[in-house]
Structures are given as C-alpha cells and as structure tokens.
Amino acid sequence: MKKIIFLLMFTALVYKAHAQEKQIQIETQSSALILKAGKNGLLYQTYLGAKLNGNSGYDALSKENTKSFVINDGNPLNNLRHLAYPTYGTDNLFESAIRVTHNDGNPSLELTYVSHRTEKIDDNTTETIIKLKDQVYPVEVTLHYKAFYNENIVEQWTEIVHHEKKPIMLYNYASSMLHFDADRYWLTQFHGDWAKEARMLETELTSGTKVIDSKLGVRTNMYQTPVFFLSLNAKAEENSGEIIAGTIAWSGNFKLAFELDNKNSLRISSGINPFASEYSLEPGKIFTTPSFIYTFSNKGKGQASRNLHKWAGKYGIKDGEKPRLTLLNNWETTFFNFDEKKLTDMFADTKTLGVDMFLLDDGWFGNKYPRSGDKSGLGDWQATKTKLPNGIGFLIQEAQKTGVKFGIWIEPEMVNPKSELYEKHPDWVLKLPNRPESYYRSQLVLDLSNPKVQDFVFKTVDDIMQTNSGVAFFKWDCNRMMTNAYSTYLKKQQSHLFIEYTKGLYKVLDRIKTKYPNLPMMLCAGGGGRTDYALLKYFTEFWASDNTDPYNRVFIQWGYSQFFPAFSICNHVTSWGNQSIKFKTDVAMMGKLGFDINVKELKANELKYCQDAVANYKRLSPVIWHGDMYRMVSPYDESRAVLMYVDDTKSKAVLFSYTLHPLYDPQYNLVRFQGLDPNKKYKVEEINLMSEAKKTLEESGESYTGDYLMNVGLRVSSSKVETSVVLEITQI
Ligand code: DGJ
C-alpha cells in the first residue's frame, strides 16, 4: 500500500514538472501535423490537415482542441482523447497503440512527454523525434516522424525499449495512431484475391472498428493491399476534398484499424498485425515498428496519388529515378515446357520486338527432381542438365549475342518436398510437429527466421550471379502463404515467427542489395500478393497480377495506380483474353510494358504494331514513368477509363483512353485534359495505330492551347467494345 501511495505522489510530482505546454509542428509544403504535450505531461495530436499560414493559426487551433479533449476536468476519459500514442491498462477505453505486461504482471503503461528535437536530414527532409516514457516502469517509447517537404509525405514509426530486469511482453505495438474529427468518414479499401487484385471499394465508416489486415504470414497482400484512402466529410473525389492516403511498409502480417467512437471521432492505427504475435522484448533491445507512410491532400485522390508517386520515385522504390527494362517473358507461352532451342529462338523474338530483355521464368532448375511441373525441384537452384545441357551461362551468352539482356525467375523462400533441399534440411521448413505437412501449390515455406536459411537464400542469388556473369534481372516469386506454421529454430517463441520471418527476409535482401546494388528485381507473389513499400526498397518493380486479360487489367492497374507509380507496375501483353493486340498493348503501356506472347504467332501487321508501340513506349516512357498522372474518367464510373501523364516541364504528355463494355452507341462526353500549361500550345497526335486502321481522334495532328484542352477538351474515346486510343501531346 505504502509503495502505491509513493508511486502516486511521485507521478503527481512528475506531472507538475511538465507544467509547461509544448507544441510540435511537423510540416510539409502543404500539410501539417501538430502535436502538443499538455500540462499533464501527455502528448496529444491537436491537428492534421492543410498547412496554415503562420503559427498563430495552430495556437488558436490547439486552444480550440484543448477545450474539447485536453481538459483537466477531473474526468480521466477526457484527458485521453486524441493521445498521440495511446496506451492500454489505465483509463483508455479505446484502441491502444501499445499494450505491455511488465515483469511483475502489471498490465498498464502511461507515457508522458520527455523531450523532442527536429533534425534536418537534407533540404527536403526533416525528422522529428519525440521521447516518451512511463514514470513508474522503465519503458521508453520514441516516436519518429520523417517529413518529405516537396512530396507532402510523412513517414512515421516507433521505437520501444525497456530496462526491466527480464523481458516484458508486448501485445500491441502500433507504428502510428492518427485522429480525425469530421462529420462523416469514407474509407476506400483495395481488396481481392488471385487474379482479381486491388479492387477498390468505398464504404462509409459507422460506429465501431473496421479492420483491414492480413494473417497470411507471407505473400500477405493476396486478399488485401496494405493501402487505404480516408475521405473526410464526403465521398472521395478525384480532384477535390480532404483525403488521407495511407500505407504500411511491412511485408508480414499488417493491420490497419479505423475506430469511430461515441463522439464521432475517428482514430486510425497502423502497424504489424499483433494477431498471434505477442513479442517478448529483452531488456535494452529496441523494438522498431515498420513505417506508416501517408499524405494529406485537400485536392482529392489525384493529388494524393501524385504525392505518393513522386515520393516513391525519389525515396520509396529501389532506383526509382533510373530507367526500367522492357522485356519478353516465356511463362505464358511455354510454362514448364521448354529447351535450349525454344529459348534461344525466343531471344531472337525479343530482339525482333525491340524490347530490352528476355526473362526466363519457372522451370529451369532441379536435377534429381527436375522442375517439370510445380510438384518438384523448388529449392534446387541448379539448371536442369537434361533440359539445358549447357547451363545458364550459355543462355546468357546467346542472349547477349542476339543483343538482348537475360533475366531469370527464382522463388527462393520456398521448397517442394520433392527436392534435394528438403531431403537434406527437413528442419529448415515451417511445419507443425505432430501434424501432417500442409501443401499449397505442392510446396512449403522455408524458415527465414533461421540464419542458416537466410544464408541459403542469399547464396541462391549470389551463386547465380557468381557463376553466370551477365544475369541482368531477377523475378522473385512467392507462391504460397503460411499455414500450419511452426519454426524449429524459434523453439518456444513461436509467436515471434511472423515478425522474425519478415525481418529475416529483409536481412537477406539487404545483403543482396549491398553486394549487387545495381541489380533490378521484380517482386512477384503468385500475381500481386506482395505490394508494399518495405519490399519495394529492394525491388525496382512488382508483378501486379497473373490476370493479364486487358479488360480486367484496366481495373487492377487503376487500383494500384492510386498508390504506386507507373514505372513500378509490371504489365505484360499475353494471350489472356481475345481482344486485339492493340488493346492489350495499349493497356500494358499504362505502366511498365512487357510481353509474354508467342511472337511467331503474331500476324505481320500485329508484329509491326507491337514494334511501333515498343518504339513509342521507349520514346514516351520518361513521361509515363516520372510524369504527373491525372486520372480523368474512372472505369468504376463509366464504361471507359481515361488517364494521362504530363512531364515536369508541361511540354510532353501521353493520354490513354480505354473503352470497356459500353451499351450500344455510348454518347461519351468530351474529356477535359489536366496538368497542362494553359498558355502553351500543344499538338495532339494519335499514335499506336494498326497499319490499316483509321484514327479515332478526328482532330489528330491539330494544335490547341493548353487552356482549350483543359477547359473544353476533346472526344478522345472510341465507342467500340474493348478498344483504345493513345494520344501524344507535344508542346509546339
Ligand atoms: C506465379 C507468377 O505470378 C507467374 O508470373 C509465374 O512466374 C509463375 N508463378 C511461375 O510458377
């Protein structure tokens, strides 16, 4: 009892020491996040929105907020609203950012402000670091906010450390918690499954908690892409309205929770999914959460996407400012059925098309158990002698002789039980003791929490690179999720598995990036099962979906375009769907173009069309990859999709219009262009035409002011089912 009275007195004294309020401003060019340490020592979020002119605005605002939620009226619940990093165990009745149990079994935490500082990283970037600690237990939490000024992006993460005698148990460990007070809230989520990734769905949030999460362990975005839009007061619009676009940069299980409370306040928490993942934290060890990345836009989704694209190019994606390789892939044409002759013939096809690289897909490895289908060979990363007698080195030489680069597919985190790897190292596999092995695509997941397995996965890439100089590209696949997962290596700490696996994967990728800094790699997970900004630090691009039917693809690419730039979204022209080669290619050109077709089966005019389209793409890819993207007509609103890219100097633009499944004779309106300079004059020319085809845009070749194009517009869409129009817009 005495001890408790002492603690209470001590806590009161400490709170007194905090009597001074402190305001912390985290600003970008047009947004601001304002935090305030109250007189009671607690840290609150007082504002998130458009940047205000001068500090007096924030002072007034924080007084206003103080009235509503930082009041010391003796009601503890009022003191806890809008806490920057709410804890569990004392008075908080809502979602907590952190929940711990101490050594003595006490399940509470209360964090008070200790200090803060803002460091300038470079002319565009600052990092604000805020230290908080519990006044009774030696637990410290540090909040980090990195603000990217020009791109209007904030990256937020948290560090947790303690100095108790033995480990404490962490049950929740959010990256961030943000608060909103609007009249109404609309959430757009991006969900789906294999072959239907990134479907956009907008719903109004109602009282209670909506959770978007993954429990798949690996390939975690198969059902949910870890991104969202939150629109305040009204439904999300493309060019107006207040929007938060957020994403969690974590490749394991993630959780985004949206809790609308009794006072109509919304709190959004983000982070690793704590589901089945309580974490025992050793004294002195720092637990670092992944980053939550967000942008605030008061010009709708379009501006939010442009902010993210710009940031991704500069900071978010490996080599974001470097060019990408166009390619011919063999997966859809050959599947596992190929030999040296077939492949070397395809090198010639690669050259004929005019793309940069041939990408050899699944099926090239395994000797004791050759990879002749998906049931064997995974894990044995040596070329199959019966299929490729002269090895990969020979293929590279032949590709180079033909004048194309050579890329290769791997799936190094996985193993078929029918493999030499499995025979040698059955303990390297995730599988439950006392229960049968559980297969998905006839394979099992390797235990990347085990450093020996990490070495093996690193060596898979390293060996291919060392023995075959000239490998120019990797496609890194991942075709199953974790089920029946148990790590022999982690022994009694099974609840660390989801986290340690993901960290193990990052360790391997760090080693690869350090040793091969210029090696481009495509992130793939049985379609778009891995699409997050943590892995994209190591990968130059990602495979959006195995669904390459161009009609479906318009929706999938539209979804990903909200959060990821065009240069990172790989789109291939394949035999999926029976639409024209023009429609297929024009759809793929909206992102990073590739082909996965039998070039020999193309008719002469189709081949000519592809060659011209590749040449156009090469000329225009700097605009498509790094220009500003404007989405003008959404396929969710009309039976067509229209978007354009404009370069930074507003001197070059490309417009894509895709007609989907309209009713008979659709009366499409003129489409107003966006992003141009009203005072400049532009020539508008329709490109990507089949040799015999008439132009859809009657005015092709004519010139207009930017003003005209943006205020009046042109009739850019064809009225025919599954057809497309591509316009090149050039300043004259
Ligand atoms: C799934 C990928 O999404 C495909 O592109 C292909 O690489 C196969 N795996 C190969 O097994």
XYZ file of C-alpha atoms in Angstrom, residues 144 157-161 170 173-175 250 272 281 285-291 499 503:
22
model
C 9.698 9.279 -35.292
C 7.404 4.812 -36.949
C 8.002 3.981 -33.297
C 10.753 2.508 -31.152
C 10.058 0.686 -27.911
C 12.728 -0.133 -25.323
C 4.411 -6.657 -25.981
C 2.978 -2.193 -30.946
C 1.463 0.198 -33.479
C 3.531 2.213 -35.898
C 5.574 -4.050 -43.787
C 2.358 -5.077 -37.714
C 11.201 -7.938 -25.620
C 16.739 -4.246 -27.093
C 14.916 -1.800 -29.324
C 11.710 -2.941 -30.992
C 11.318 -0.828 -34.131
C 7.953 -0.819 -35.839
C 7.627 -0.545 -39.605
C 6.795 2.817 -41.159
C 7.806 -10.965 -37.350
C 12.905 -9.450 -40.642
